[in-house]
Tab-separated table of C-alpha atoms in Angstrom:
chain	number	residue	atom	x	y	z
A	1	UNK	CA	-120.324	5.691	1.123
A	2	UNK	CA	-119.387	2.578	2.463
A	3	UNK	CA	-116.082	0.836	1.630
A	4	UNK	CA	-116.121	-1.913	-1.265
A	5	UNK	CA	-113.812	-4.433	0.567
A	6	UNK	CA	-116.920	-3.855	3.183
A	7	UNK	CA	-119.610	-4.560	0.597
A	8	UNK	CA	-117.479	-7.457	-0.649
A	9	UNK	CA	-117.706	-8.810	3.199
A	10	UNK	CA	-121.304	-9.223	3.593
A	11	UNK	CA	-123.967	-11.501	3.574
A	12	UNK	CA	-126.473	-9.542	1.962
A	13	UNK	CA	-126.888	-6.423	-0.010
A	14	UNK	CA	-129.617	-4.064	-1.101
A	15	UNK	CA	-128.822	-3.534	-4.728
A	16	UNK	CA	-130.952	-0.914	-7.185
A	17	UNK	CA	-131.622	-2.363	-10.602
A	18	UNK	CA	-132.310	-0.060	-13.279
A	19	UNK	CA	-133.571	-0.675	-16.705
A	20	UNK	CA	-135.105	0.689	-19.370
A	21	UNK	CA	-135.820	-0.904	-22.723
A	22	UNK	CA	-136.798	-0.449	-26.235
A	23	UNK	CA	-140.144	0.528	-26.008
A	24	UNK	CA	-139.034	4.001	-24.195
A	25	UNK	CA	-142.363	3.274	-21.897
A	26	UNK	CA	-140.432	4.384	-18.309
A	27	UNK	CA	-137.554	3.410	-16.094
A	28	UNK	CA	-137.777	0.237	-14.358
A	29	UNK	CA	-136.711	0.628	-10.526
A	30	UNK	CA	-135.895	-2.640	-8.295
A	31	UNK	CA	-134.682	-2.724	-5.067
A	32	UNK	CA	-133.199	-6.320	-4.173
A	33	UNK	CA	-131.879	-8.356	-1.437
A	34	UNK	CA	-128.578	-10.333	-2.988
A	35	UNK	CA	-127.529	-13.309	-0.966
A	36	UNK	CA	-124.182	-14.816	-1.945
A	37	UNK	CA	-123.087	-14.151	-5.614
A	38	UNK	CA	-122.303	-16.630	-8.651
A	39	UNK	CA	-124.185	-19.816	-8.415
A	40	UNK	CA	-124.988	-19.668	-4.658
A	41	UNK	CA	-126.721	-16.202	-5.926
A	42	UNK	CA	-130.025	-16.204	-3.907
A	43	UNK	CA	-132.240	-12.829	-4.663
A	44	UNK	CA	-135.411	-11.365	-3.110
A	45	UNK	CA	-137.675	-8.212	-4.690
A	46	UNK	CA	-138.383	-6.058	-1.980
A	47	UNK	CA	-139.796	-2.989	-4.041
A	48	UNK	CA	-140.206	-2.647	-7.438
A	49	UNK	CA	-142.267	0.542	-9.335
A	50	UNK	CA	-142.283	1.937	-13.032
A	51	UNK	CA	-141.670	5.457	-13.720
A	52	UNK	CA	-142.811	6.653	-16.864
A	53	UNK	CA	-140.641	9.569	-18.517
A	54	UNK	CA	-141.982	13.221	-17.908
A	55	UNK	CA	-144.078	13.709	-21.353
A	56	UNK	CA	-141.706	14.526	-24.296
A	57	UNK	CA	-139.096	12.526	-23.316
A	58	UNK	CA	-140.351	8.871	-25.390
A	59	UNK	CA	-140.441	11.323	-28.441
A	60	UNK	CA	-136.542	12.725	-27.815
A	61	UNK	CA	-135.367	9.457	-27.424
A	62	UNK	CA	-136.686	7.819	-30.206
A	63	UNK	CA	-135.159	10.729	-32.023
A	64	UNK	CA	-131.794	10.096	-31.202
A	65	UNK	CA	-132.289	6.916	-32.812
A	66	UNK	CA	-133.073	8.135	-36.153
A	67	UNK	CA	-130.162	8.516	-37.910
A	68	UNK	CA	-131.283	11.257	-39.507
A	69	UNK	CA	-132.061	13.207	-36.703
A	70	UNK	CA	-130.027	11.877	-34.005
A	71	UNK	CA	-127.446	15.040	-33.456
A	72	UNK	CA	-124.488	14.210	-31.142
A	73	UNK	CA	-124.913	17.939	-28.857
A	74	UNK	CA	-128.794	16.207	-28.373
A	75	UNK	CA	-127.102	12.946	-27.464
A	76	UNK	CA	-124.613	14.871	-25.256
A	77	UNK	CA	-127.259	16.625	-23.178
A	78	UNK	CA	-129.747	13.578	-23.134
A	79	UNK	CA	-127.213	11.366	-21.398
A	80	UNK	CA	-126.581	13.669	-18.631
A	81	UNK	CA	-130.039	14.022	-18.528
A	82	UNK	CA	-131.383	10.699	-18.614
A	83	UNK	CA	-128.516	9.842	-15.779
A	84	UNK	CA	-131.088	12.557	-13.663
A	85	UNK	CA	-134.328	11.039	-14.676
A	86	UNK	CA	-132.538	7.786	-13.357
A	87	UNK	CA	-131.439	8.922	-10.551
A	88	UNK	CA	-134.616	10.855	-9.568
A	89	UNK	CA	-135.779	6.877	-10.101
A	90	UNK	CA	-133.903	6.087	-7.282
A	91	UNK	CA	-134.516	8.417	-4.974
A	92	UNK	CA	-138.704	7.788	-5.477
A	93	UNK	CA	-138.228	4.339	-5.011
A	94	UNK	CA	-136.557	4.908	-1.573
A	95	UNK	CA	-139.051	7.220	-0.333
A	96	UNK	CA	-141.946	4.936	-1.174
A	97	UNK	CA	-140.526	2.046	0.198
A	98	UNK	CA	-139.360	4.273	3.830
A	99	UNK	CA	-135.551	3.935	2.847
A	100	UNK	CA	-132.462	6.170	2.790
A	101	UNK	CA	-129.924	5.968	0.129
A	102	UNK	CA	-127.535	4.663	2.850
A	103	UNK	CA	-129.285	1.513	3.206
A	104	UNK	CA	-128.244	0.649	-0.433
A	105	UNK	CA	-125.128	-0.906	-1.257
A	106	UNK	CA	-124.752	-0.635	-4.965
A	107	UNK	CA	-127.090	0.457	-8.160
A	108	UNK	CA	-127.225	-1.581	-11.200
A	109	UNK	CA	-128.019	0.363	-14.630
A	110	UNK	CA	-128.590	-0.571	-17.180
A	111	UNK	CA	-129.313	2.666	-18.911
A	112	UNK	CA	-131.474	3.592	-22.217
A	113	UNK	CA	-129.795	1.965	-25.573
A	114	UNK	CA	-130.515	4.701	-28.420
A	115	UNK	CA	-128.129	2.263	-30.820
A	116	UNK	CA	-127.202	-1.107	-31.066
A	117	UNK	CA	-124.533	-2.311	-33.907
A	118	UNK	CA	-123.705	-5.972	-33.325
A	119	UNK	CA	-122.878	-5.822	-36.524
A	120	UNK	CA	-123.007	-9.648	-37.462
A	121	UNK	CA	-121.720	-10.661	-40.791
A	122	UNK	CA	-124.228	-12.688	-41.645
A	123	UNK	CA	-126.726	-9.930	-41.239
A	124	UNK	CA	-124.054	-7.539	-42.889
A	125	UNK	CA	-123.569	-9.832	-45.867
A	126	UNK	CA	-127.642	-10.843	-46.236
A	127	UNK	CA	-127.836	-6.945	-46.192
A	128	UNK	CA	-125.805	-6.314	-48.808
A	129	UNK	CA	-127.052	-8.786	-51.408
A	130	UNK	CA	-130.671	-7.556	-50.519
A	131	UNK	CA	-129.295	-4.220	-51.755
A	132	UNK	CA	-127.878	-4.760	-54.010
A	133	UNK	CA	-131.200	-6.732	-55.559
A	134	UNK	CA	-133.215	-3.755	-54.787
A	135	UNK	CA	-135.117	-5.549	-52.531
A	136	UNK	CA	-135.920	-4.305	-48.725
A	137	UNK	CA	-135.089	-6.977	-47.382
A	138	UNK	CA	-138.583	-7.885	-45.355
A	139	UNK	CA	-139.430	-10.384	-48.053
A	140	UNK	CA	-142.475	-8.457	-49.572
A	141	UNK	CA	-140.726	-7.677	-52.834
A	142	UNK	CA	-141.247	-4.052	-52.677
A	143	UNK	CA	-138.450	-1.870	-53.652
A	144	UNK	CA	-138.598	0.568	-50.813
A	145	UNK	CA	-136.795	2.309	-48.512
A	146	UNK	CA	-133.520	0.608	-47.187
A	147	UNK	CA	-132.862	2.806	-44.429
A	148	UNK	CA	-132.838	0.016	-41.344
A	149	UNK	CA	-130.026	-1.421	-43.518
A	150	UNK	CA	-128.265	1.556	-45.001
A	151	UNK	CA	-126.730	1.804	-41.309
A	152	UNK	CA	-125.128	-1.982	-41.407
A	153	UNK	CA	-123.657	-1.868	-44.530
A	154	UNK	CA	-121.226	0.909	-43.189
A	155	UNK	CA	-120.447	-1.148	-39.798
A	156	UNK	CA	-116.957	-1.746	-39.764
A	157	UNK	CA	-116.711	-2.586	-35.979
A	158	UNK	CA	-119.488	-3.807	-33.623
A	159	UNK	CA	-120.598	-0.794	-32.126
A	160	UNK	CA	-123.370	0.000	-28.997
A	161	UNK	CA	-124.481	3.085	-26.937
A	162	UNK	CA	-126.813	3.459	-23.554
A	163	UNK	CA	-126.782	6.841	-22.639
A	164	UNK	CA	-127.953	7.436	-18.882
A	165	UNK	CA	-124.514	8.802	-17.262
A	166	UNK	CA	-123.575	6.648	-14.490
A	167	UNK	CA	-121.466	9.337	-12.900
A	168	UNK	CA	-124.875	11.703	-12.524
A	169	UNK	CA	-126.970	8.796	-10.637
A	170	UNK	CA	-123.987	7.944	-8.505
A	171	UNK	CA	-123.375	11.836	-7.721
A	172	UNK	CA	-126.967	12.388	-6.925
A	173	UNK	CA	-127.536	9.399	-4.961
A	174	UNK	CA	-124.471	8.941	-3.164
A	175	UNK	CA	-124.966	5.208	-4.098
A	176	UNK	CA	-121.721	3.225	-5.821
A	177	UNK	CA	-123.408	2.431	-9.531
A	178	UNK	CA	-122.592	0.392	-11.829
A	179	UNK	CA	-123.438	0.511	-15.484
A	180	UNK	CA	-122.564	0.026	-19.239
A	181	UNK	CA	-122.911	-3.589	-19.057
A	182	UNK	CA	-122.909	-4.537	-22.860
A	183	UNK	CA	-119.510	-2.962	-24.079
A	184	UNK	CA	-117.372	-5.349	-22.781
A	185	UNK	CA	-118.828	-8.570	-24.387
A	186	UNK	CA	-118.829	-6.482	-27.567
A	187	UNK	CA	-115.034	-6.221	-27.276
A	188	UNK	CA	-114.471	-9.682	-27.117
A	189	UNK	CA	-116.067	-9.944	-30.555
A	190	UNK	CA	-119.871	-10.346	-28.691
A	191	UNK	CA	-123.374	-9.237	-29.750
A	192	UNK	CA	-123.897	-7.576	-25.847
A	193	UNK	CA	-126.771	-9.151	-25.789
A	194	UNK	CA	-129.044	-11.209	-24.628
A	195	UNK	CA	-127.211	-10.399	-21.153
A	196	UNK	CA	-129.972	-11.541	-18.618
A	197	UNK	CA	-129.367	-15.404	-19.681
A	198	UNK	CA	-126.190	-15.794	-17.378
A	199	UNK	CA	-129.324	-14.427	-14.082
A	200	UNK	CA	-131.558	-16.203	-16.230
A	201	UNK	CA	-129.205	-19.458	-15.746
A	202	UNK	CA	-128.644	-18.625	-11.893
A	203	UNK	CA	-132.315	-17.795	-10.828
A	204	UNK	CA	-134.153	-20.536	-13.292
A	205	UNK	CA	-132.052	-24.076	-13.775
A	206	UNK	CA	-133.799	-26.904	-13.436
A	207	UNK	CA	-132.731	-30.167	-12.699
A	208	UNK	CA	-135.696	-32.075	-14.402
A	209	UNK	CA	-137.103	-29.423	-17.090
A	210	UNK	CA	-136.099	-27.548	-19.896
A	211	UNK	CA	-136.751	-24.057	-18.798
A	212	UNK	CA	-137.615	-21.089	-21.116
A	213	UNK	CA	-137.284	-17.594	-20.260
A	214	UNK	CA	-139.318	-15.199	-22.852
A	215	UNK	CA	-138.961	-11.717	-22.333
A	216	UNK	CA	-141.281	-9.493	-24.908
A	217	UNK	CA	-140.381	-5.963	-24.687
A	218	UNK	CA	-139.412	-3.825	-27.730
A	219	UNK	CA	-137.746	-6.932	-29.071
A	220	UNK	CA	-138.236	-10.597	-27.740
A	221	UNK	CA	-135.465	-12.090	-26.914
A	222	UNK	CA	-135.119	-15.851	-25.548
A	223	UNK	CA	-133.277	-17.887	-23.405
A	224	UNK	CA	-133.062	-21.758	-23.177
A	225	UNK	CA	-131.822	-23.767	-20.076
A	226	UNK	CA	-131.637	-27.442	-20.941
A	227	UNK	CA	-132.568	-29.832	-17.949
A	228	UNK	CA	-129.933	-30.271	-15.634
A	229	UNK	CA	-127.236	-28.350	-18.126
A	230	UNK	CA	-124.330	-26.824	-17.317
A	231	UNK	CA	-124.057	-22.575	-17.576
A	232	UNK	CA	-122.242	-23.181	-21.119
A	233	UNK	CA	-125.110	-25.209	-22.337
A	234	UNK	CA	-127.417	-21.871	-22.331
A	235	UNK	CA	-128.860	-21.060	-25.699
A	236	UNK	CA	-130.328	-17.197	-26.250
A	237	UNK	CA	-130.926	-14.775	-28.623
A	238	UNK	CA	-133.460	-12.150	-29.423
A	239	UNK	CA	-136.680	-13.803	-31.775
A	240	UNK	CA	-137.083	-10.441	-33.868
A	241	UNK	CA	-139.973	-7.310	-32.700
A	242	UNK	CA	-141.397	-8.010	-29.690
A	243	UNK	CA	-143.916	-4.843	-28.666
A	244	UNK	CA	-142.005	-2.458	-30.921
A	245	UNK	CA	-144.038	-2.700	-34.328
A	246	UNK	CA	-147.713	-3.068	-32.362
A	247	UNK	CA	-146.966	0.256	-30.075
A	248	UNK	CA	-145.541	2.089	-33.079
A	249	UNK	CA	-148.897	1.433	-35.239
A	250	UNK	CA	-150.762	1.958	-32.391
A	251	UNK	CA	-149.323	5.381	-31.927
A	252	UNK	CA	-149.737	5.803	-35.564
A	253	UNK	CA	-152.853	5.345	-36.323
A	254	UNK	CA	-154.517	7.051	-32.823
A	255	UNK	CA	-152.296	10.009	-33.647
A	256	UNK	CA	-150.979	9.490	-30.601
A	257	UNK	CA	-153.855	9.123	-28.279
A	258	UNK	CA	-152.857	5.501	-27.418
A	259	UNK	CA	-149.162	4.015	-27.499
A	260	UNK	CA	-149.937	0.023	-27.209
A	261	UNK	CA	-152.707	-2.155	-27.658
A	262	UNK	CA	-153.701	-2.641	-23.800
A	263	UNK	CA	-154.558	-6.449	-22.979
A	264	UNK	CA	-154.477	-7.177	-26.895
A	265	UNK	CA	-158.112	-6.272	-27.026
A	266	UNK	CA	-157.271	-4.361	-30.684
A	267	UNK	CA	-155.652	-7.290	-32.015
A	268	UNK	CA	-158.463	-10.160	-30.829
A	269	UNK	CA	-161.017	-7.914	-32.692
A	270	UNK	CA	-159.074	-8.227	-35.415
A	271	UNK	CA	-157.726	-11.069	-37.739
A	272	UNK	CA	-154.069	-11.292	-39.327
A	273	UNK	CA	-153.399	-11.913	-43.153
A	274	UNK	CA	-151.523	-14.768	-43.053
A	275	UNK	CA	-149.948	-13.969	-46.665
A	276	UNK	CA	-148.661	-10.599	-45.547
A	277	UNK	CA	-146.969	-12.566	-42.019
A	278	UNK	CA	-145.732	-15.397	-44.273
A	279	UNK	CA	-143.796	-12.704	-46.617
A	280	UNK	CA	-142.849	-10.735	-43.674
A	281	UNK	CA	-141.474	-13.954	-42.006
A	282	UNK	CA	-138.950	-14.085	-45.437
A	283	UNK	CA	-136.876	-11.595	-43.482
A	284	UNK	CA	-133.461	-12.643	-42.975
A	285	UNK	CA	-133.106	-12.053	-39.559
A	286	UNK	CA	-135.458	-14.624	-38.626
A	287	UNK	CA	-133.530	-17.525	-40.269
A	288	UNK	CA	-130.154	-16.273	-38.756
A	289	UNK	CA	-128.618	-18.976	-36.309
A	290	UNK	CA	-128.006	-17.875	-32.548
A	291	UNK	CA	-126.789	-15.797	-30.966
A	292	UNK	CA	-128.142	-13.579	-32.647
A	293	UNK	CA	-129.210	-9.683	-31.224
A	294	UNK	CA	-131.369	-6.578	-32.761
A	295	UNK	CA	-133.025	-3.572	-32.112
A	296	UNK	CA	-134.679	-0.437	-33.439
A	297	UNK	CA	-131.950	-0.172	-36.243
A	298	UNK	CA	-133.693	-3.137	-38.021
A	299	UNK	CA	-137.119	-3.465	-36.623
A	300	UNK	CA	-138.120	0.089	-35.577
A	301	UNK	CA	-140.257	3.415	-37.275
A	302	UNK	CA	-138.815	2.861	-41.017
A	303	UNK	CA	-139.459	-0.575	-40.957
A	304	UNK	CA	-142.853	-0.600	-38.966
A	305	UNK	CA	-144.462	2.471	-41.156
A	306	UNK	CA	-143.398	0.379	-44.717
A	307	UNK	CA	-145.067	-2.561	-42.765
A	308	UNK	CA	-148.532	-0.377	-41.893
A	309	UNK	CA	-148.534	0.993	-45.682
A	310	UNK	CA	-148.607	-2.646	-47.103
A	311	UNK	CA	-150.990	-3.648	-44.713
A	312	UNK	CA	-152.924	-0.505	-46.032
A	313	UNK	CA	-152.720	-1.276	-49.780
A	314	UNK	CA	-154.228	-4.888	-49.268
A	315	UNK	CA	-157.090	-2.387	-46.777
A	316	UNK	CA	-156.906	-4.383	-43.840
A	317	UNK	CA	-158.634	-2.785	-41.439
A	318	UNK	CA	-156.648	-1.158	-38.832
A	319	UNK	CA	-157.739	-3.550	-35.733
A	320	UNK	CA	-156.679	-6.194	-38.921
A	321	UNK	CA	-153.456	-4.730	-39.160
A	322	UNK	CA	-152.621	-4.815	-35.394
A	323	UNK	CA	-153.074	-8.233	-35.215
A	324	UNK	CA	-151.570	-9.369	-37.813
A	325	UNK	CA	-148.164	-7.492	-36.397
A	326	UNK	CA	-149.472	-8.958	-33.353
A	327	UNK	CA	-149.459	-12.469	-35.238
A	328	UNK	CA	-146.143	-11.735	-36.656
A	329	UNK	CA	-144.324	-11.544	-33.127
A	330	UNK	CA	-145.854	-14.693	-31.919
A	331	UNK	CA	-144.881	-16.466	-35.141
A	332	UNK	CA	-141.359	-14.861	-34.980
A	333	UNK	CA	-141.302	-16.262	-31.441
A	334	UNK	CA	-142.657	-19.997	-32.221
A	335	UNK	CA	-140.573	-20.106	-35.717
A	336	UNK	CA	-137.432	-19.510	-33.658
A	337	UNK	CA	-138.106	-22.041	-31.142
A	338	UNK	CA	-139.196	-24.431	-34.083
A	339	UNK	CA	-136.406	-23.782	-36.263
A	340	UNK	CA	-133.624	-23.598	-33.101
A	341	UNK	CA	-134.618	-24.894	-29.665
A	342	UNK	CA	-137.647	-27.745	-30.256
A	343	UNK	CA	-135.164	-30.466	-31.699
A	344	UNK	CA	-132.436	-30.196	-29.155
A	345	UNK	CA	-133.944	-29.311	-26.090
A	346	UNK	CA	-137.742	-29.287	-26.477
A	347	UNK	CA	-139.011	-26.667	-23.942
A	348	UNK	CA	-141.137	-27.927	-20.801
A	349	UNK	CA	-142.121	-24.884	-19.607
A	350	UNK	CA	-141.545	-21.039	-21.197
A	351	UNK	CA	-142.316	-18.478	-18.538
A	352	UNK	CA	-143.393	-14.953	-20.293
A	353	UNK	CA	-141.887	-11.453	-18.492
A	354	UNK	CA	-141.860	-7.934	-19.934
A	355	UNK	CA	-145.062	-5.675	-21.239
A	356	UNK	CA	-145.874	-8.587	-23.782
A	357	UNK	CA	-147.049	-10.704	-20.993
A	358	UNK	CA	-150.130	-8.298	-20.272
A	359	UNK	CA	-151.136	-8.956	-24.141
A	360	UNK	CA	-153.805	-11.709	-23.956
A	361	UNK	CA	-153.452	-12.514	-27.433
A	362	UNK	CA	-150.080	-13.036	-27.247
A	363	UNK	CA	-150.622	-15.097	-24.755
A	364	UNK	CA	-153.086	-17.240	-26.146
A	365	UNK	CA	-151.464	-17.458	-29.357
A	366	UNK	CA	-148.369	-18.849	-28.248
A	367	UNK	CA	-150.192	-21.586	-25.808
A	368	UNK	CA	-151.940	-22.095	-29.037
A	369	UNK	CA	-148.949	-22.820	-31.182
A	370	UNK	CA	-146.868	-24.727	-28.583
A	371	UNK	CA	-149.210	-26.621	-27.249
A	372	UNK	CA	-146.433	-28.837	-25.725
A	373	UNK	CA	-145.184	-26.474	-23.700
A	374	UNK	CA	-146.401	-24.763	-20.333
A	375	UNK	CA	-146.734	-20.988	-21.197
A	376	UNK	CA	-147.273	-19.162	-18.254
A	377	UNK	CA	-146.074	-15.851	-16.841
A	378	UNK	CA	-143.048	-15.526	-14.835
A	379	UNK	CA	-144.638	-14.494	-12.020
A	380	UNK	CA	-145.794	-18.230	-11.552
A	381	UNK	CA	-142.015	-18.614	-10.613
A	382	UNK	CA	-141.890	-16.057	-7.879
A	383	UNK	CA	-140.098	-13.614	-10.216
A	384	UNK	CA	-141.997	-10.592	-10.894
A	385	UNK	CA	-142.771	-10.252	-14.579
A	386	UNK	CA	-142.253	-6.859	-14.657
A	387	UNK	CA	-139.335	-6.569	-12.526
A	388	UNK	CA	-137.305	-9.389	-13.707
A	389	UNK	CA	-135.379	-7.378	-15.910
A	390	UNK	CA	-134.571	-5.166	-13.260
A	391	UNK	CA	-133.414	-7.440	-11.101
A	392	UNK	CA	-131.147	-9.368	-13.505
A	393	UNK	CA	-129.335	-5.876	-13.568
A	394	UNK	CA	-129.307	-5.842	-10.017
A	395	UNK	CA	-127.581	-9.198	-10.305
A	396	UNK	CA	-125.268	-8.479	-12.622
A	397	UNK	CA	-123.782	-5.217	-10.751
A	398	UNK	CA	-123.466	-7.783	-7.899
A	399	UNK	CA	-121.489	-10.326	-9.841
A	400	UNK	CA	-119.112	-7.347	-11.277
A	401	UNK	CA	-118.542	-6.190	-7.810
A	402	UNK	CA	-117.339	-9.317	-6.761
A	403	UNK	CA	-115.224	-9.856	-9.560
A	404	UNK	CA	-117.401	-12.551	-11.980
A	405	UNK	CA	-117.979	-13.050	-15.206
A	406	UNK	CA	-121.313	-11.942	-16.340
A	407	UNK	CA	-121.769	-12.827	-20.062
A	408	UNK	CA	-122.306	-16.263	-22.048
A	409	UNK	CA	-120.250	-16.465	-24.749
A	410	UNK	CA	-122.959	-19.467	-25.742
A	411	UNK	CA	-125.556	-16.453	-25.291
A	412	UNK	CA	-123.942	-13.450	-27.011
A	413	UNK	CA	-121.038	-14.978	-29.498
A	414	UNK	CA	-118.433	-13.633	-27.413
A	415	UNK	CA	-114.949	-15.478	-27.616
A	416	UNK	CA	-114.772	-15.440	-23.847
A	417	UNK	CA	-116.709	-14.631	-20.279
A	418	UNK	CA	-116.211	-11.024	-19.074
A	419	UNK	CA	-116.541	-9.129	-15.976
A	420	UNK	CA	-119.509	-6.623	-16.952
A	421	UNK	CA	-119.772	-2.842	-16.512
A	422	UNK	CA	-117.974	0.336	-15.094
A	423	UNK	CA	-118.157	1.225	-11.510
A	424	UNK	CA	-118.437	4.681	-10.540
A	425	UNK	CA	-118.194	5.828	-7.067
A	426	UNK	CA	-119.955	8.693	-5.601
């Protein structure tokens, strides 16, 4: 293992970033070459490759998210477990790319989030006055199940968890790793998330243009760098579902045969009921101010499967009902940057990164809708699409190991910046 005050010393690292998100679809592997750190932070994707988890695995995880079924000896085993998976990541990343562990400096993980409590009182109090109207809460007026809320009202703290033990990928690697990146903004009253807009800020400011940076996983989430602003003039949040209602359905309704709707093709052979969107869109998450963060707790199986049965009762067909959740991201995504970003800081160009950026309809639809803006992937940039979140882990670790701050309190709410993460040595 080679000495931090070394690592600290040098030029240039090889830093690991490790990510995997929402939609439980595989772990993201990046190796990078760091130059400098903080705003002189120069980076450079030498490998990058997706591993999907062995079959099973999407299905356990999503389990521990249930509440219902999430038992703490299955969340016990599955982070020691995961922390393998991760650091069998590593080691195939290496071998394809013809390099030993000892050529990396430090790994960057940011593990698999099973639950996220930012527990915003807005949200909280919204919640509770939904409840106690008997409404849902999704603005279709049905009394149904509650159970995305039933978890909020009971938040007394803000609360997250990424399982993926650190101290398993840095044993099996031999690599220094760093990891658990969202708890400390959370302690300094936080939402721990969006946490790519402070390498979003570093990698993507613009002197002349208003830069967006839309990532659509799971959940979208969004940051904003006005032209030629300053790191606390960074505006982010997460827009509501990104992939996470389209893969469910599609899951759903091919029994499992297919697990997202590849290139959109379902969706553009369908059309959306704009009624069903337009009640959907009465959500009160969606009007929330930034920052603003959420996650399967709000927007995942419960609320997806009450969203497929209305869809059902009006008898859309089923290539109708994926695009109009298809429609309902976009709009999510637009409405936000109406309602938020357009008036301030009208966005120039919004470059797309994460599975939604394959999705040709989403795609189209939002060049559609914001027809004054360039929307173009991020690979147009030089950043890999699909590695971007990767390697703003990878950045991140570096920043921690040098001692920065790697939140944005204008980003996540916090009430100051915070040096990110736990470092475990091998």
């Amino acid at each position: 293992m080679k000495n931090l005050f070394e690592l600290l010393r040098k030029d240039k690292k090889l830093v690991i970033g490790l990510m995997s998100g929402t939609s439980v679809d595989g772990i993201d592997a990046a190796i990078v070459e760091i130059s400098g750190h903080g705003l002189e932070t120069e980076v450079d994707l030498i490998a990058f490759e997706t591993f999907p988890f062995p079959s099973g695995v999407p299905q356990r995880i999503l389990a521990l998210c249930q509440p219902d079924t999430g038992r703490v000896d299955d969340i016990c085993e599955m982070n020691f477990y995961i922390g393998h998976l991760f650091a069998e990541a590593v080691k195939h990343i290496l071998q394809k790319s013809g390099m030993r562990a000892g050529d990396i400096d430090l790994i960057g993980s940011h593990g698999q989030t099973i639950h996220h409590l930012p527990g915003d009182p807005n949200t909280v109090s919204k919640t509770r006055s939904l409840e106690r109207s008997g409404k849902r809460g999704d603005g279709n007026g049905h009394e149904t199940s509650n159970e995305p809320y039933r978890t909020a009202r009971n938040i007394k703290k803000p609360a997250t968890l990424q399982i993926g033990e650190p101290a398993v990928i840095a044993h099996e690697t031999g690599i220094p790793t760093i990891a658990d990146f969202r708890v400390a903004d959370m302690a300094a009253g936080g939402q721990g998330a969006p946490l790519v807009s402070y390498p979003d800020y570093l990698l993507f400011h613009n002197s002349t243009k208003t830069v967006g940076l839309l990532n659509i996983g799971g959940i979208a989430n969004l940051t904003v760098l006005p032209a030629d602003g300053s790191i606390d003039s960074v505006c982010a949040a997460d827009t509501g579902p990104g992939n996470m209602c389209i893969d469910a359905v599609i899951t759903e309704i091919t029994q499992g045969s297919e697990h997202y709707d590849k290139a959109g093709k379902r969706a553009a052979r369908g059309t959306p009921h704009q009624r069903l969107i337009d009640e959907w869109l009465e959500h009160p998450f969606f009007h929330l101010s930034p920052p603003k963060t959420t996650g399967r707790e709000m927007f995942g199986h419960t609320y997806t499967m009450e969203c497929l049965e209305t869809c059902r009762k009006h008898k859309l067909s089923d290539n109708d009902c994926i695009a109009t959740l298809t429609e309902l991201t976009v709009q999510t995504i637009t409405g936000y940057i109406e309602l938020f970003i357009t008036g301030q800081n009208p966005i120039d160009v919004l470059y797309v990164s994460g599975g939604g950026v394959h999705n040709q309809t989403i795609m189209r639809r939002l060049g559609e809708l914001l027809s004054n803006t360039a929307v173009e992937p991020v690979d147009n940039s030089g950043i890999s699409a699909d590695a971007k979140e990767a390697i703003a882990f990878a950045i991140l670790a570096n920043e921690t190991l040098h001692g920065n701050a790697g939140n944005l309190p204008s980003a996540t709410g916090a009430s100051v910046r915070k040096i990110l993460g736990k470092l475990v040595l091998p």
